[in-house]
Short mmCIF file of C-alpha atoms in Angstrom, two decimals:
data_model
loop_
_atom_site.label_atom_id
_atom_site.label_comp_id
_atom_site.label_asym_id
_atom_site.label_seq_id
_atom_site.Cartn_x
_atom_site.Cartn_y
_atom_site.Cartn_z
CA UNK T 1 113.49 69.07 -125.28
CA UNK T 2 114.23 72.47 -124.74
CA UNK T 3 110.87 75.54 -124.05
CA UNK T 4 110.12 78.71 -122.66
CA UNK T 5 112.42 80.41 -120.58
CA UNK T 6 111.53 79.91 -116.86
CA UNK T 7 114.87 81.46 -115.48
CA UNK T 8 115.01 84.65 -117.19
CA UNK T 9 118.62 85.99 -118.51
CA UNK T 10 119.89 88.90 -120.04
CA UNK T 11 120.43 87.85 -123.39
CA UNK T 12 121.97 91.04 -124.89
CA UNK T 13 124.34 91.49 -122.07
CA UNK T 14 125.54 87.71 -122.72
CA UNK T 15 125.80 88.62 -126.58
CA UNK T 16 127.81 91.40 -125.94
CA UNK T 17 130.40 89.39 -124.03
CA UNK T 18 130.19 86.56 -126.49
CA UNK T 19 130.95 89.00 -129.06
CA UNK T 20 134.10 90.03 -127.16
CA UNK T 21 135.04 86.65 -125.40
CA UNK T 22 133.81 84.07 -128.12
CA UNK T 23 133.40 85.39 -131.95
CA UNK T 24 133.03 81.89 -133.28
CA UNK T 25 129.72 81.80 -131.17
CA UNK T 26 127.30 83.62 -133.92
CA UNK T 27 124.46 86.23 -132.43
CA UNK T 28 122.05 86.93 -132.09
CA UNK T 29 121.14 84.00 -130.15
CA UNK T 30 117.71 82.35 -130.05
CA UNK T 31 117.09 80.87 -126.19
CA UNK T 32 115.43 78.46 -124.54
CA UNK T 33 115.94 76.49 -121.11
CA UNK T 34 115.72 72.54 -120.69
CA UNK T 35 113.66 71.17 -118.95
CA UNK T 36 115.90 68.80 -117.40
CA UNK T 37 119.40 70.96 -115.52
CA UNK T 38 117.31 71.72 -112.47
CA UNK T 39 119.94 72.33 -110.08
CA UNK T 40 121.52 74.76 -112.12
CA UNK T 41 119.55 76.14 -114.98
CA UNK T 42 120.73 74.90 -118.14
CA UNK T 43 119.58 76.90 -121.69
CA UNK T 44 119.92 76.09 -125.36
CA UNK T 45 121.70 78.86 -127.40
CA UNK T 46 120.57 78.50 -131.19
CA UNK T 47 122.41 81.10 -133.64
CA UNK T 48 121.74 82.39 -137.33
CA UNK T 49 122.89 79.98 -138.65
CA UNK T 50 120.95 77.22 -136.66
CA UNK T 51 124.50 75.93 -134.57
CA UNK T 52 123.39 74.88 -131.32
CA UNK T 53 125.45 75.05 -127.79
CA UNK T 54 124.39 74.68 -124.32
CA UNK T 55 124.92 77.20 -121.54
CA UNK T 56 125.06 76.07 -117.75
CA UNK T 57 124.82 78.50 -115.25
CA UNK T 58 124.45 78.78 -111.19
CA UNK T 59 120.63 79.36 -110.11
CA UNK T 60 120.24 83.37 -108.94
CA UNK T 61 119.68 83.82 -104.79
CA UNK T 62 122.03 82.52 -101.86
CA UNK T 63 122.72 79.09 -102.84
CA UNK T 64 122.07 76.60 -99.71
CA UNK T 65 124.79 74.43 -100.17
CA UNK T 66 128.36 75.26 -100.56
CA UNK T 67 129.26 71.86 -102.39
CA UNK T 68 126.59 71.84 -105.20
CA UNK T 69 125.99 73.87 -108.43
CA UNK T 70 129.32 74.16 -108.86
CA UNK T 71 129.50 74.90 -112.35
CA UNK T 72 133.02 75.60 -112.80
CA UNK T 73 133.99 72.46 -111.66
CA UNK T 74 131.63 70.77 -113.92
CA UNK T 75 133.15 73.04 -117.06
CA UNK T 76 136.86 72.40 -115.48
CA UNK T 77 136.37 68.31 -115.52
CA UNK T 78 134.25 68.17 -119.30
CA UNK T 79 137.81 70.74 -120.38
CA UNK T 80 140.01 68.31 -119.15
CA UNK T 81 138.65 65.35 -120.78
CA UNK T 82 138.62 66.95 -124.24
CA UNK T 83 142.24 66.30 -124.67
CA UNK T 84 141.37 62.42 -124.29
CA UNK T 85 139.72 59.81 -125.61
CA UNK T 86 136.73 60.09 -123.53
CA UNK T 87 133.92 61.38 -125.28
CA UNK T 88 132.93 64.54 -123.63
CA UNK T 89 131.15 67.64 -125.71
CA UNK T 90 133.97 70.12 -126.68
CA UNK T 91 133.42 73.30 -123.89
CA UNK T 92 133.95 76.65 -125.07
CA UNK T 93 133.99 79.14 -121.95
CA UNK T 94 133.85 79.81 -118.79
CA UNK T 95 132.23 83.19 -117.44
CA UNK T 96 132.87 83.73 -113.14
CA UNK T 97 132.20 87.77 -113.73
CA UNK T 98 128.37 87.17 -112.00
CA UNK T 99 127.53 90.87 -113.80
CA UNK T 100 127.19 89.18 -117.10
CA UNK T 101 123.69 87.59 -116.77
CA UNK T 102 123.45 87.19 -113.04
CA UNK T 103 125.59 84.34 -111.62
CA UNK T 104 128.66 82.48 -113.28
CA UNK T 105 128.19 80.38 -116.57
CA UNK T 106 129.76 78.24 -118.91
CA UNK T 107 129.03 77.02 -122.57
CA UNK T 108 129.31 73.68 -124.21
CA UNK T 109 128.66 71.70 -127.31
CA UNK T 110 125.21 70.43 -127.83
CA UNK T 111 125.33 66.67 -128.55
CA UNK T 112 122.82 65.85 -131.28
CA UNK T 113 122.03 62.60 -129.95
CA UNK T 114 120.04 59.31 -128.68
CA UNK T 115 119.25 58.90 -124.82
CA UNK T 116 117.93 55.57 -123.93
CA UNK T 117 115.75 55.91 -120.56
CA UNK T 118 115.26 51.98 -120.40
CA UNK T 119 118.81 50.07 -120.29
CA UNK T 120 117.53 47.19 -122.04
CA UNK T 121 117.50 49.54 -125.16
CA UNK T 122 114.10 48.25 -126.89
CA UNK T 123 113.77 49.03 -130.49
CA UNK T 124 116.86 48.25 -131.78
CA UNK T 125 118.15 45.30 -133.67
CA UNK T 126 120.07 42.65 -131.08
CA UNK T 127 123.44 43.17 -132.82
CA UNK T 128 122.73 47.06 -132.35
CA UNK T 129 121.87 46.49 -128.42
CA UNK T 130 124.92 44.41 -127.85
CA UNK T 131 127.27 47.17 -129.46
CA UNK T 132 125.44 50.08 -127.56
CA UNK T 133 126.46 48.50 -124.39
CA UNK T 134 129.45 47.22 -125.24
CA UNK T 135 130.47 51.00 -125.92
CA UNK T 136 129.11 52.01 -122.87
CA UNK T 137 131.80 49.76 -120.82
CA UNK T 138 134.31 50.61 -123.10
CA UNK T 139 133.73 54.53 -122.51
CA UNK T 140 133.66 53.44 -118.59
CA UNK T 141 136.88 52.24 -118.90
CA UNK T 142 138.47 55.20 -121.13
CA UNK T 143 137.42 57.24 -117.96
CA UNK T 144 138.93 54.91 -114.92
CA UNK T 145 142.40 54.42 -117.20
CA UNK T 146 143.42 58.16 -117.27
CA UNK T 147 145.86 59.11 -114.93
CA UNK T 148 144.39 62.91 -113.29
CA UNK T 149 147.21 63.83 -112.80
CA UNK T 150 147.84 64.06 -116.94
CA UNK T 151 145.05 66.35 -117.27
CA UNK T 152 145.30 68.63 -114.57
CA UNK T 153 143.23 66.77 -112.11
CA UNK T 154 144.98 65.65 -109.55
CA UNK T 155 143.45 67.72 -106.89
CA UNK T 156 139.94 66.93 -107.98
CA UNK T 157 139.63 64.47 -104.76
CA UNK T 158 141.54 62.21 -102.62
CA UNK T 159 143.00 59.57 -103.96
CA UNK T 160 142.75 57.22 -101.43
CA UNK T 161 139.64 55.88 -98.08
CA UNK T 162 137.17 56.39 -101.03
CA UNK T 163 134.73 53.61 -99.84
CA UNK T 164 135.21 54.24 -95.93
CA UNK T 165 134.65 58.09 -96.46
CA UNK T 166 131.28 56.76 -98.20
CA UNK T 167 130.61 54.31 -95.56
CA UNK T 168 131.17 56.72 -92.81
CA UNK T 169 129.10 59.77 -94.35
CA UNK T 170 125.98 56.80 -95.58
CA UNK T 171 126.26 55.41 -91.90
CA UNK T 172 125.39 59.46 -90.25
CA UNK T 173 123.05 59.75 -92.74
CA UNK T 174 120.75 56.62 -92.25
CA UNK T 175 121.23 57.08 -88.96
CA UNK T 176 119.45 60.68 -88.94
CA UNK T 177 116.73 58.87 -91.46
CA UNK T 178 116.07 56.70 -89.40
CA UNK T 179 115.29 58.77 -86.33
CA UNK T 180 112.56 60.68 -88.50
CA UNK T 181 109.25 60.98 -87.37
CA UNK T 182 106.04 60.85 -88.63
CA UNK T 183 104.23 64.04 -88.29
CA UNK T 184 100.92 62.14 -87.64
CA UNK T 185 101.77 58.81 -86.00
CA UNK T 186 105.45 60.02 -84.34
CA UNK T 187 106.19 56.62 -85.76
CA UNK T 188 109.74 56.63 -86.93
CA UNK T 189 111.13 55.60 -89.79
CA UNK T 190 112.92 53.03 -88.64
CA UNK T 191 116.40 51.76 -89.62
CA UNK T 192 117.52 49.54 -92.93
CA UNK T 193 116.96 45.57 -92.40
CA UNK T 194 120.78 44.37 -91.81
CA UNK T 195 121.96 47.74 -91.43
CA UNK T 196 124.52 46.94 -88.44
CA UNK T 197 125.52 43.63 -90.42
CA UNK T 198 126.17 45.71 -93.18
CA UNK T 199 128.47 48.28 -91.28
CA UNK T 200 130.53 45.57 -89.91
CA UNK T 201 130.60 44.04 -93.32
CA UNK T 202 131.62 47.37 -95.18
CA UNK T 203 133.92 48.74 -92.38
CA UNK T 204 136.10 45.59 -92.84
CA UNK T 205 138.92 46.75 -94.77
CA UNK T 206 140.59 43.25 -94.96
CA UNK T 207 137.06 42.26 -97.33
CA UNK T 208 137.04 45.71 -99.13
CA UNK T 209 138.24 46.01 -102.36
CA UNK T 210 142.00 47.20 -103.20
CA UNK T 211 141.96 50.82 -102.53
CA UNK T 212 142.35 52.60 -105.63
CA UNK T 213 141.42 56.49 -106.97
CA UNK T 214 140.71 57.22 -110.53
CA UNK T 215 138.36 59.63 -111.91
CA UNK T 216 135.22 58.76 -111.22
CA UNK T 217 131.43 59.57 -112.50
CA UNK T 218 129.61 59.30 -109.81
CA UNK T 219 126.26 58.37 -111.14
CA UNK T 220 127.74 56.21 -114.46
CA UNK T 221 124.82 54.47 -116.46
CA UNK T 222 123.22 53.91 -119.72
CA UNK T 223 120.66 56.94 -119.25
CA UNK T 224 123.27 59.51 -118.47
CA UNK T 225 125.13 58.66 -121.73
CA UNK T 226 124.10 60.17 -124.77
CA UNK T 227 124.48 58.09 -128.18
CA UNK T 228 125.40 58.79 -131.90
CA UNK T 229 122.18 59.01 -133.80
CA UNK T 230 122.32 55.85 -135.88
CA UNK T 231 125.69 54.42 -134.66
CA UNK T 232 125.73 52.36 -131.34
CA UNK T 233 128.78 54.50 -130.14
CA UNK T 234 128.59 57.07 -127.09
CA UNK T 235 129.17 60.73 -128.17
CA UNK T 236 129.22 62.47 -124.78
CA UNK T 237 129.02 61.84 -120.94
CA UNK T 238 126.10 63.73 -119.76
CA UNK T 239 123.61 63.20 -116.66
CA UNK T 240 120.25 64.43 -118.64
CA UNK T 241 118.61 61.18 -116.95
CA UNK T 242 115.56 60.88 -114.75
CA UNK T 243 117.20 61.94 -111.44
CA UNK T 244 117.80 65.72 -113.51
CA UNK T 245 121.41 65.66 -112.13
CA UNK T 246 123.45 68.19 -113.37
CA UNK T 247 126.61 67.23 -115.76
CA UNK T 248 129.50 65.51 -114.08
CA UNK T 249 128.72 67.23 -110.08
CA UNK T 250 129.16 64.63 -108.88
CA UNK T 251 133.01 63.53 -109.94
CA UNK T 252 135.38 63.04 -107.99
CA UNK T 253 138.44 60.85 -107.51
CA UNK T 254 137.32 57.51 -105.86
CA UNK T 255 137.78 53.96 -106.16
CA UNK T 256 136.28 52.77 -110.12
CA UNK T 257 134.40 49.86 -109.43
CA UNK T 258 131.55 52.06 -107.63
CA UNK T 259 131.49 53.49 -111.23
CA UNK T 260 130.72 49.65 -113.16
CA UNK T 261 128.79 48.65 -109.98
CA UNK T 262 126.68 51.26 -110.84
CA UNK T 263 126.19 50.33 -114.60
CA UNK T 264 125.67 46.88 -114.14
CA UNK T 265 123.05 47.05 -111.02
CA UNK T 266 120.01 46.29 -113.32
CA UNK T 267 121.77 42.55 -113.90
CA UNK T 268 121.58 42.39 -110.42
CA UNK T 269 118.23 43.67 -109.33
CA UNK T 270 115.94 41.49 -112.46
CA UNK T 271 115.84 38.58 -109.67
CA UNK T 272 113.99 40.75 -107.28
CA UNK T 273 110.31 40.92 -107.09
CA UNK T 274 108.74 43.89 -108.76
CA UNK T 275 105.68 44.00 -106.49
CA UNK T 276 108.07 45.58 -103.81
CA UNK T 277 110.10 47.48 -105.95
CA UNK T 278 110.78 50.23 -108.90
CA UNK T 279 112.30 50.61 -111.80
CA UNK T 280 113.39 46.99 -111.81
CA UNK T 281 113.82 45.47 -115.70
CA UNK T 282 113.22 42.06 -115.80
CA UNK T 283 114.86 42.05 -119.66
CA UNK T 284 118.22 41.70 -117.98
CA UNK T 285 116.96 38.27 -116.70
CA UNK T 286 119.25 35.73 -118.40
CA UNK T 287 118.19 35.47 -122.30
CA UNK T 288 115.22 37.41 -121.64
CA UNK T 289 116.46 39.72 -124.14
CA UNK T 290 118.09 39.30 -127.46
CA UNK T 291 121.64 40.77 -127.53
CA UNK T 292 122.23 42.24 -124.33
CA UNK T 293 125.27 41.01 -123.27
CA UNK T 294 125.99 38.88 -120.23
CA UNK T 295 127.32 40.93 -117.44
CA UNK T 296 130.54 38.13 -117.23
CA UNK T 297 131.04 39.59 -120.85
CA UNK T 298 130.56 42.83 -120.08
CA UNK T 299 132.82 42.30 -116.86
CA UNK T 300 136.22 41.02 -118.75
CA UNK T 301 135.42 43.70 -121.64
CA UNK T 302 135.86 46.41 -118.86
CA UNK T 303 138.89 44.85 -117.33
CA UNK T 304 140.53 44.40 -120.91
CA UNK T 305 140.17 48.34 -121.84
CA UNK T 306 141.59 49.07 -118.72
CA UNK T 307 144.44 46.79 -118.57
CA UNK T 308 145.74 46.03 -121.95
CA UNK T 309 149.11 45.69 -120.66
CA UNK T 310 148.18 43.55 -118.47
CA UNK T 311 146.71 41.42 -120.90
CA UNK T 312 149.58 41.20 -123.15
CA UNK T 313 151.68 40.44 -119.96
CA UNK T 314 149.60 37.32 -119.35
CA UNK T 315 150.32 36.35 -123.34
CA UNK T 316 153.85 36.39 -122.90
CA UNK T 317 154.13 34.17 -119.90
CA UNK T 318 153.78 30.56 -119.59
CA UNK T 319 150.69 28.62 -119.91
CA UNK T 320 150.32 27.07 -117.03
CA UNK T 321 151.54 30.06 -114.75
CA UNK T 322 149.22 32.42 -116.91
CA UNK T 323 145.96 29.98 -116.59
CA UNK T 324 147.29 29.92 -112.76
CA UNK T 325 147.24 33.56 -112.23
CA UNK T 326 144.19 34.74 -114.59
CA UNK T 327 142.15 32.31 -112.57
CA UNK T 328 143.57 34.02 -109.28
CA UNK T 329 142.99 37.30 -110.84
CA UNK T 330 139.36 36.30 -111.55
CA UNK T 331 138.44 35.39 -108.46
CA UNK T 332 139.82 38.21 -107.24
CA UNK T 333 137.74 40.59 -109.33
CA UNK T 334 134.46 38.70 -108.44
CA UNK T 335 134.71 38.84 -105.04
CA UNK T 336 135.72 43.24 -105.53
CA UNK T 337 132.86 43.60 -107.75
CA UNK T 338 130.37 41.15 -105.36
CA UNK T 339 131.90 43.85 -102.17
CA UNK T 340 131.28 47.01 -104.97
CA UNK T 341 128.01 45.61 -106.06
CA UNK T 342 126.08 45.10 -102.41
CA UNK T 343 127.87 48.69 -101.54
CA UNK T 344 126.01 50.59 -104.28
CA UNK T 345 122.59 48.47 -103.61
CA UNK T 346 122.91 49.05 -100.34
CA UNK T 347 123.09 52.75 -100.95
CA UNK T 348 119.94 52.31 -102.98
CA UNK T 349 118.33 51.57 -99.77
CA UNK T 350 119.77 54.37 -98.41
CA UNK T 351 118.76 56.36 -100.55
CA UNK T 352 115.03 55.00 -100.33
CA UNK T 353 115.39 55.48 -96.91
CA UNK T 354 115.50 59.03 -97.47
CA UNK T 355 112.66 59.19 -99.55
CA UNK T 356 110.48 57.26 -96.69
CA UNK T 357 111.86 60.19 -94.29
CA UNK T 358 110.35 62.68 -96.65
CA UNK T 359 107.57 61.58 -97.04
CA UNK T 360 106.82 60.85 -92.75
CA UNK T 361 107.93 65.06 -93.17
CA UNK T 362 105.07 65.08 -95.39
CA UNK T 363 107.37 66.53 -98.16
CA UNK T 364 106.61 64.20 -100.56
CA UNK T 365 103.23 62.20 -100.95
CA UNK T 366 102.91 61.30 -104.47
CA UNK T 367 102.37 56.90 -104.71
CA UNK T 368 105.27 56.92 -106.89
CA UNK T 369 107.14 58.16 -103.90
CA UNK T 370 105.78 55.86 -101.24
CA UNK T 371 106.80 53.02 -103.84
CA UNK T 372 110.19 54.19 -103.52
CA UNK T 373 110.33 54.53 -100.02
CA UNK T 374 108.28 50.88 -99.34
CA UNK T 375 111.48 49.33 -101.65
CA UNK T 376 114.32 50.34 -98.84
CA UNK T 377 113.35 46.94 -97.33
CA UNK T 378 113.60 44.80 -99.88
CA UNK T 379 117.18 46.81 -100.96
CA UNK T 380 118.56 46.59 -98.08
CA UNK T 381 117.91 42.63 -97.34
CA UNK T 382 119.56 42.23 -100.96
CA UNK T 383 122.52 44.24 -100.45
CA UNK T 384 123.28 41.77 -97.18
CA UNK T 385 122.84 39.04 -99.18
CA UNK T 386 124.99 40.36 -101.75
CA UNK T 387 127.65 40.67 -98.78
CA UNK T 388 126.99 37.63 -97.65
CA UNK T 389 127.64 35.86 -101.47
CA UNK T 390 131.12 38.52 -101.54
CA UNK T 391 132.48 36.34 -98.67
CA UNK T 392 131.26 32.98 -100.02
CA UNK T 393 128.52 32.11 -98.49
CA UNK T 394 125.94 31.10 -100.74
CA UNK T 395 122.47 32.20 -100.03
CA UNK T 396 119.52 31.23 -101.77
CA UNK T 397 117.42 34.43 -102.88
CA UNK T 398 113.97 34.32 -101.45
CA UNK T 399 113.56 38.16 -102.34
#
């Protein structure tokens, strides 16, 4: 997993100042960078004794953007969490003095672990797939309950307009997508199928979800979570996934159901046709696959980790006003995740979108890339009907 050095550091200058700073940290240290960590270069430090930890630090030059690479808010977030029960690898310093090796750094815990790249774990026993999941949620939930406020967080982001700060910043961006030209055919790009049905749609706050602000993820899912080795329990929070997105930059405060949406999208995408798509998994096609949960179960294990008061409340009251109200509480939570769900698909398409722009820039051009950009259509149309389904009107998939 980890190679040769690409982003040289000064290794005896960062001994030294482990040696002062962090004694438990044995030198001298054996080095090599991941290959994954490519917005800010991300090493493995190996010691004499063969203890591994990983060092994060900011890439070297003028940094273009002023939002990303930050890698002391990455270390400040995976700090916090340690005092909870969110599994998180333990972080052991924080260097902002730039003379050390270059450009600020911190170090963490390596997490001896499993990744799965395909969320319909293969490979493993059913009972063993259904647990892995299972844990998943459950660690989803650990994350949304905590109050930021109880571990120093409160200022990490606003607490509030989380989905109509997205919908207004997604709505400027596919807008400038869309205007993109194609440097041969000045063809342009061309806007999202629905997208004005979708604005209207999202920008309704009376069909939006509660507004609520927890601590999110930002890019939550089964890849970005790294596993005990033979136990189906999650060990650590990481991003080490195919989209090579640093640790936890993109966390903020914002509303947790773009967090499970986010999880559960490949329940929602096996219907589509993978002719005009990507990374689509038709395993998560119901009983397609031996022990993967249903996303119902899935759904009301989420909701019973983060409410267990709530739960015991409903217990103690009668049964005919507690059937009354779960039911009400149900439906709410179907129609929030339906709203949640055809937000974060339709951001898919966005996202695609993107990719199409790039490549009419010519700065992409590989096939894998043009499938991408080719699936905006077909994510896009889904998403709508997704919004359409929220508000219940059924629609018969012909995607």
């Amino acid at each position: 997993m980890a190679g040769r050095v690409r982003h040289p550091i000064d290794i005896r200058s960062l001994e030294r100042w482990l040696n002062k700073t962090v004694p438990e940290i044995e030198t001298p240290l054996e080095v090599h960078q991941f290959g994954f960590g490519q917005s800010n270069p991300t090493y493995q430090l190996t010691t004499p004794s063969g203890d591994r930890y990983v060092l994060r630090k900011k890439p070297p030059g003028k940094l273009v953007s002023k939002t990303a690479h930050k890698v002391e808010r990455e270390y400040r977030i995976i700090a916090a969490l340690s005092t909870t029960d969110v599994p998180v690898p333990r972080a052991y310093c924080l260097c902002e003095d730039g003379s050390v090796i270059g450009t600020p750094f911190y170090i963490m815990e390596f997490l001896d672990g499993r990744i799965f790249e395909d969320p319909v774990i293969p490979n493993v026993l059913p009972d063993h797939r259904r647990a892995i999941w299972a844990d998943a949620v459950r660690t989803l939930a650990k994350l949304h309950r905590i109050d930021p406020k109880s571990v120093g967080l409160e200022e990490f982001g606003r607490h509030n307009g989380f989905y109509n700060r997205q919908i207004a910043t997604w709505k400027q961006i596919c807008g400038a997508q869309a205007a993109v030209e194609d440097v041969d055919t000045k063809e342009q790009v061309g806007q999202l199928p629905f997208f004005q049905e979708l604005m209207t749609f999202f920008s309704d706050e009376k069909a939006q979800p509660a507004d609520r602000g927890t601590l999110i993820h930002g890019d939550f899912k089964i890849d970005n979570l790294v596993f005990h080795k033979t136990e189906p329990r999650v060990i650590g929070i990481l991003e080490y996934g195919p989209l090579l997105l640093p640790p936890w930059e993109m966390s903020t405060i914002g509303h947790p159901l773009s967090d499970l949406a986010n999880l559960l999208t490949p329940y929602y995408t096996a219907f589509l046709d993978p002719a005009r798509s990507v990374h689509l998994h038709p395993g998560f096609l119901p009983r397609a696959t031996r022990g993967l949960p249903a996303r119902e179960e899935l759904t009301e294990l989420y909701f019973s980790v983060l409410e267990p008061e709530a739960r015991e409340n409903e217990k103690s009251t009668s049964l005919e006003l507690s059937l009354r109200d779960e039911k009400a509480v149900e439906e709410t939570r179907r129609r929030e995740l339906q709203w949640a769900q055809a937000f974060s698909i339709f951001r898919l398409a966005a996202i695609c979108q993107g990719i199409a722009a790039r490549l009419a820039r010519r700065q992409a051009s590989s096939e894998q890339a043009k499938r991408h950009g080719d699936a905006r259509t077909l994510f896009a149309e889904f998403a709508w009907e997704l919004a359409q389904s929220s508000k219940g009107v059924e629609v018969k998939s012909k995607l």
